mmCIF file of C-alpha atoms and ligand atoms in Angstrom:
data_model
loop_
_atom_site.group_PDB
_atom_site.id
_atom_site.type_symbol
_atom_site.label_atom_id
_atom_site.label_comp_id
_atom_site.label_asym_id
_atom_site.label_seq_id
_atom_site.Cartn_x
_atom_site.Cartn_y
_atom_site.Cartn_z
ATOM 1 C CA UNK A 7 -24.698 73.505 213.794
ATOM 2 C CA UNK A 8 -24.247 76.584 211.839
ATOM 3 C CA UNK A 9 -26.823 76.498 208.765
ATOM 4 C CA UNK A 10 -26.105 78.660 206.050
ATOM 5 C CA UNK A 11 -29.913 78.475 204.567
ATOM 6 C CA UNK A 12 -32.729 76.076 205.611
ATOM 7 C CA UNK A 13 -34.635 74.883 202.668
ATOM 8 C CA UNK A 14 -37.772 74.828 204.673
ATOM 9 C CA UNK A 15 -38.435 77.284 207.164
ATOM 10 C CA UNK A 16 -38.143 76.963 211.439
ATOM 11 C CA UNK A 17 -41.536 76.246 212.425
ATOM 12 C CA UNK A 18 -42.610 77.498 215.538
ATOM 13 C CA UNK A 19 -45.236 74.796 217.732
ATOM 14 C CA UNK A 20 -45.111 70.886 216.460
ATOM 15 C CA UNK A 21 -42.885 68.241 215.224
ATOM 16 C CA UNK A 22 -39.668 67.870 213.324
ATOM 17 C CA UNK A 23 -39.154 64.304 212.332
ATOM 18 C CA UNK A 24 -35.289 64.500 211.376
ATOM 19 C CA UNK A 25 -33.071 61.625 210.730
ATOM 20 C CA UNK A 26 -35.074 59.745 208.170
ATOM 21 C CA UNK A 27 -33.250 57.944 205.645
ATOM 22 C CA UNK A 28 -33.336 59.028 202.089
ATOM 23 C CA UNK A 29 -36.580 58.743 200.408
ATOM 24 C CA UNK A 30 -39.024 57.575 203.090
ATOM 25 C CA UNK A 31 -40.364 60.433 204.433
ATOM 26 C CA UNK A 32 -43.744 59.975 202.200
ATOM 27 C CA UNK A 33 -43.727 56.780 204.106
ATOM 28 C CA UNK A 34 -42.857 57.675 207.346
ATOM 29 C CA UNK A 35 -46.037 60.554 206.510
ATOM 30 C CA UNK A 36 -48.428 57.147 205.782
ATOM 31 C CA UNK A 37 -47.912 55.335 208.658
ATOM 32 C CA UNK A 38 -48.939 58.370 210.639
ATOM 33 C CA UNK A 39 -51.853 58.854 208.433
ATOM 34 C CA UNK A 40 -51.352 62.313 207.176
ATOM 35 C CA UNK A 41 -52.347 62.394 203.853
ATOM 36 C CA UNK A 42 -52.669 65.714 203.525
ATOM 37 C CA UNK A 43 -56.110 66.202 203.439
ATOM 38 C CA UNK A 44 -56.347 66.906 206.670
ATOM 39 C CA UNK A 45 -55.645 70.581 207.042
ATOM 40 C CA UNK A 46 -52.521 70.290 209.248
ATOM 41 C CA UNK A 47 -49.343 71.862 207.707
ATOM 42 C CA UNK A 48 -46.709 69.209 206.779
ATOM 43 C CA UNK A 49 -43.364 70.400 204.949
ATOM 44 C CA UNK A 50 -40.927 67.765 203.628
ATOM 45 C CA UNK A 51 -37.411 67.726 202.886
ATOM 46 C CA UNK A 52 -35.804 64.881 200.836
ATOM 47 C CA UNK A 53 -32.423 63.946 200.183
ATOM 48 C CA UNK A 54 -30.606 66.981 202.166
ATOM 49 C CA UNK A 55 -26.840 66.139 203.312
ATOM 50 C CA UNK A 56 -26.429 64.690 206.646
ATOM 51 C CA UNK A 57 -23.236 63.516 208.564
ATOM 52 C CA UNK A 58 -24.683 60.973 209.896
ATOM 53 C CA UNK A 59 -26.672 59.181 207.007
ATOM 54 C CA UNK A 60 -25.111 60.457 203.996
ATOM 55 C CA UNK A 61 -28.316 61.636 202.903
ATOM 56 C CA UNK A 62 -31.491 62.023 204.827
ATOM 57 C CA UNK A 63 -35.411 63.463 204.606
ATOM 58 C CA UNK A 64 -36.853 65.854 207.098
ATOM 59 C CA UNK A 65 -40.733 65.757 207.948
ATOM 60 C CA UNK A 66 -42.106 68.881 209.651
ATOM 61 C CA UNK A 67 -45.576 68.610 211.151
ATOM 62 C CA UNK A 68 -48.173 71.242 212.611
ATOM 63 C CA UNK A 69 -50.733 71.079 214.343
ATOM 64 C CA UNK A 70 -51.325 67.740 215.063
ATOM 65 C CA UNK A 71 -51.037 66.034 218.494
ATOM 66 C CA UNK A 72 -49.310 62.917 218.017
ATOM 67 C CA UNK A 73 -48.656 60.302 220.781
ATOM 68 C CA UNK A 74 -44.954 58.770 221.654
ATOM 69 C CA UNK A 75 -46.991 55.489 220.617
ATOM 70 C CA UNK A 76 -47.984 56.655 217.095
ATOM 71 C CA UNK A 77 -44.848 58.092 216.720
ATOM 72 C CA UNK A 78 -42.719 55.333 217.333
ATOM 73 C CA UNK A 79 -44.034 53.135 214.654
ATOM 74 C CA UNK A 80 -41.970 55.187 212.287
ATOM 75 C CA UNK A 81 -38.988 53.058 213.361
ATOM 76 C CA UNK A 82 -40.531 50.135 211.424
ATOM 77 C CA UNK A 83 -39.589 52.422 208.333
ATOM 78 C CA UNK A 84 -37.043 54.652 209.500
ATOM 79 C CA UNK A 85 -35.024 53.143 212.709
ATOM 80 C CA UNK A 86 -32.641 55.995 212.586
ATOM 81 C CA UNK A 87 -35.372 59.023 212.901
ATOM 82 C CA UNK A 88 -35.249 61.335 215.936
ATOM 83 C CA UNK A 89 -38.248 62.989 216.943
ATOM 84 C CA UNK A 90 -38.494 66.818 218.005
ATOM 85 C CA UNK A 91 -41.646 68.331 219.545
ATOM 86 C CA UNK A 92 -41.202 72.372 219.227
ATOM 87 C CA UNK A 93 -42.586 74.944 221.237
ATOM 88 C CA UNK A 94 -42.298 78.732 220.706
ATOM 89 C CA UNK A 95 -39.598 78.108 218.223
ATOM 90 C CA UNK A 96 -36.974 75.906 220.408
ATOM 91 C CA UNK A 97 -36.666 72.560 220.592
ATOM 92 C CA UNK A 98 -38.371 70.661 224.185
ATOM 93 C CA UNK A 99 -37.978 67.257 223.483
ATOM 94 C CA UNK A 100 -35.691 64.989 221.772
ATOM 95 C CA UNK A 101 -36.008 61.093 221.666
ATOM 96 C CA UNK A 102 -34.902 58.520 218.762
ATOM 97 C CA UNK A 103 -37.596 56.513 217.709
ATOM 98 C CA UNK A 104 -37.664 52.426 219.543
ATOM 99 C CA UNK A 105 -39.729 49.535 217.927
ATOM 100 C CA UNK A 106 -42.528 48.979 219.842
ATOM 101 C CA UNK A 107 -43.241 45.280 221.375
ATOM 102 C CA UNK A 108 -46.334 44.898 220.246
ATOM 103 C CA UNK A 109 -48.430 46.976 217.102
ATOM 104 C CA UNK A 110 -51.818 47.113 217.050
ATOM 105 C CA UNK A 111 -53.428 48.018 214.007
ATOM 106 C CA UNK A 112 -51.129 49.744 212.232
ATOM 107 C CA UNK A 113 -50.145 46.909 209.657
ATOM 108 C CA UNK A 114 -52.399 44.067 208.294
ATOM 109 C CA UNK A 115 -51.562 40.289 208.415
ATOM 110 C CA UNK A 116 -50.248 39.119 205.149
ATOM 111 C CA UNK A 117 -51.817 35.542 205.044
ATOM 112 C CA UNK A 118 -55.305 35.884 203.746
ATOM 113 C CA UNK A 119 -57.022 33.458 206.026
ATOM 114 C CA UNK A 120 -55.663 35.275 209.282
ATOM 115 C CA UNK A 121 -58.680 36.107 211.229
ATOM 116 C CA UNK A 122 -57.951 39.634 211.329
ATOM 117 C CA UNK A 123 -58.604 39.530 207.187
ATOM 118 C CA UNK A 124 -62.284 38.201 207.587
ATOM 119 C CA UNK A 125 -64.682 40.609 206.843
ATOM 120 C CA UNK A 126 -66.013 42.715 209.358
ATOM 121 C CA UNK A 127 -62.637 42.498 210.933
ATOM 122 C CA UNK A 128 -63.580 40.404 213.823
ATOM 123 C CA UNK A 129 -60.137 41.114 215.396
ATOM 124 C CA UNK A 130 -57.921 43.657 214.903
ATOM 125 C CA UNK A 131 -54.151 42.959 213.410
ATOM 126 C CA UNK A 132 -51.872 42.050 216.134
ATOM 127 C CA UNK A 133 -48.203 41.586 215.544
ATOM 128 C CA UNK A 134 -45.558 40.686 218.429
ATOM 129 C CA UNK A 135 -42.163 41.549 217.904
ATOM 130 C CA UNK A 136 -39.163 38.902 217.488
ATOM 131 C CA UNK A 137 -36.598 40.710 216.347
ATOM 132 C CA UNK A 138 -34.942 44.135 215.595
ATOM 133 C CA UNK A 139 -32.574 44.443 212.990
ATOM 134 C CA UNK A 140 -33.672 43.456 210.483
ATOM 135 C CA UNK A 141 -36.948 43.991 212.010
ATOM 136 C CA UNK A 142 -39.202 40.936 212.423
ATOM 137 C CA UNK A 143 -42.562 40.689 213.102
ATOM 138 C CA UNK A 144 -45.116 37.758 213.949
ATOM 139 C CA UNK A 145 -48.751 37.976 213.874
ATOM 140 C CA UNK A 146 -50.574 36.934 217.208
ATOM 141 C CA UNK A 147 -52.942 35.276 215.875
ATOM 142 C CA UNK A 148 -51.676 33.320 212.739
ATOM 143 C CA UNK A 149 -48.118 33.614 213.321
ATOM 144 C CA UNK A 150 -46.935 34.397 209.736
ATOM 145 C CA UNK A 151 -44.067 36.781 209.955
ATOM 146 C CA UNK A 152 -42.618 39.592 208.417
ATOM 147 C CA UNK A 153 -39.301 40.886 207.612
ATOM 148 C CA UNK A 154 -37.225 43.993 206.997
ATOM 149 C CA UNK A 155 -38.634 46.084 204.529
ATOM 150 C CA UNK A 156 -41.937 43.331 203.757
ATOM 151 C CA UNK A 157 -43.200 45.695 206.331
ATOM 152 C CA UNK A 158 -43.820 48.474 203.886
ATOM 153 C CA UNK A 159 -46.288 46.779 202.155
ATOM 154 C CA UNK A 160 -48.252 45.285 204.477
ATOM 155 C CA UNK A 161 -48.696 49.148 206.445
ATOM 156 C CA UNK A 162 -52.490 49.902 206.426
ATOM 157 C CA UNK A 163 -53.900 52.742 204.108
HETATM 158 N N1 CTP B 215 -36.276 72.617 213.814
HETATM 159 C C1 CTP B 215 -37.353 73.268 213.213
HETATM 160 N N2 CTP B 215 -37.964 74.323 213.838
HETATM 161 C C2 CTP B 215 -37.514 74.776 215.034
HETATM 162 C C3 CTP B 215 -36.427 74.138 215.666
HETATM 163 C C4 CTP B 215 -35.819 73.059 215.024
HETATM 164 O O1 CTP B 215 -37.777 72.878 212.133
HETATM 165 N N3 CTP B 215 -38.126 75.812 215.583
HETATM 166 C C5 CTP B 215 -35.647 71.465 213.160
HETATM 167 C C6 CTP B 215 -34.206 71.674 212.749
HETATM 168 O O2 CTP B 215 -34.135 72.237 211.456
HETATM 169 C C7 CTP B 215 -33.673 70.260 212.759
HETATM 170 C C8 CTP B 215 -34.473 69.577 213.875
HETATM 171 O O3 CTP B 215 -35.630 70.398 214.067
HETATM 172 O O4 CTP B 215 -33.938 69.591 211.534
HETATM 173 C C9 CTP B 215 -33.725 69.447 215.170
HETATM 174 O O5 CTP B 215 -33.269 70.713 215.592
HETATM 175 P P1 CTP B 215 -31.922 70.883 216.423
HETATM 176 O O6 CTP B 215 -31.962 69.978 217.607
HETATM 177 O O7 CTP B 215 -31.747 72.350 216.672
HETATM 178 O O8 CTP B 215 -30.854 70.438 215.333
HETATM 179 P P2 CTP B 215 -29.565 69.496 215.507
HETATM 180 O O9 CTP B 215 -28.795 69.883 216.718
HETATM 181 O O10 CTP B 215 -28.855 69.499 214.202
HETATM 182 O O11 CTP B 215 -30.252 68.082 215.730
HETATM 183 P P3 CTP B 215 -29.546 66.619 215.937
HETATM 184 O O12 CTP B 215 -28.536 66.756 217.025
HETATM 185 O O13 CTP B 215 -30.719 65.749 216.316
HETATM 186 O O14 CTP B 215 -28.957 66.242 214.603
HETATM 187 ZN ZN1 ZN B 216 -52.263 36.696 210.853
#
């Protein structure tokens, strides 16, 4: 596609997160626990046109290693995001996000006497999942589920 001017810059080793709908791509940023902080360079574009969403946001990450794993929990948030890894410049790799079966971790049980909400954490949050769209997911060890976009709020800090 012919681009008259980029708003943010080609960057040259890491990954593009493209595809993101409008307005979640500080989200899409939590659940792969950048907050910044870090050091690693993370541009952001929201609300750019796109012909396939209308409108989208654009995440551009690097310098951090991030697994296929780690990135595929963005789907919980953004189904439609396709992730590119870049190397000298060009794009390598292309692959649209999939829901995972199973997340570990990543997003804590909503019911307050689930095990995994003791303190100490004696087990980890578990969820299975039942459905795709809307997303629904069931916790392994209580089984309270959660749907669509509940799954925002119950991502971990
Ligand atoms: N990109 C980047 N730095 C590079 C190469 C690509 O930031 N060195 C970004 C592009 O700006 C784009 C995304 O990575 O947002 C994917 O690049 P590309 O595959 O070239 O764009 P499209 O063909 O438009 O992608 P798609 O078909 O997935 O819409
Ligand atoms: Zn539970």
């Amino acid at each position: 596609m012919v681009e008259k001017q980029l708003i943010v810059s080609k960057i040259k080793e890491g990954i593009v997160i493209d595809h993101i709908p409008a307005g979640k791509a500080l989200k899409v940023l939590k659940i792969l626990g950048i907050e910044g902080k870090e050091g690693y360079r993370v541009a952001m574009v929201m609300n750019v046109e796109s012909r396939k969403l209308g409108r989208k946001d654009i995440v551009k990450i690097e310098g951090k290693l991030l697994s296929r794993k780690e990135l595929d929990l963005i789907s919980l948030i953004a189904p439609t995001a396709t992730v590119n890894i870049i190397k000298n410049y060009e794009v390598v790799q292309k692959y649209k996000v999939m829901l995972p079966d199973k997340i570990k971790g990543a997003i804590k049980c909503p019911n307050p006497n689930c095990i995994t909400n003791r303190p100490r954490e004696i087990a980890q949050p578990e969820f299975i999942l039942r459905k795709k769209e809307p997303v629904e997911l069931e916790c392994a060890y209580c089984g309270t589920v959660i749907k669509g976009e509940e799954v925002e709020k119950y991502l971990k800090p």
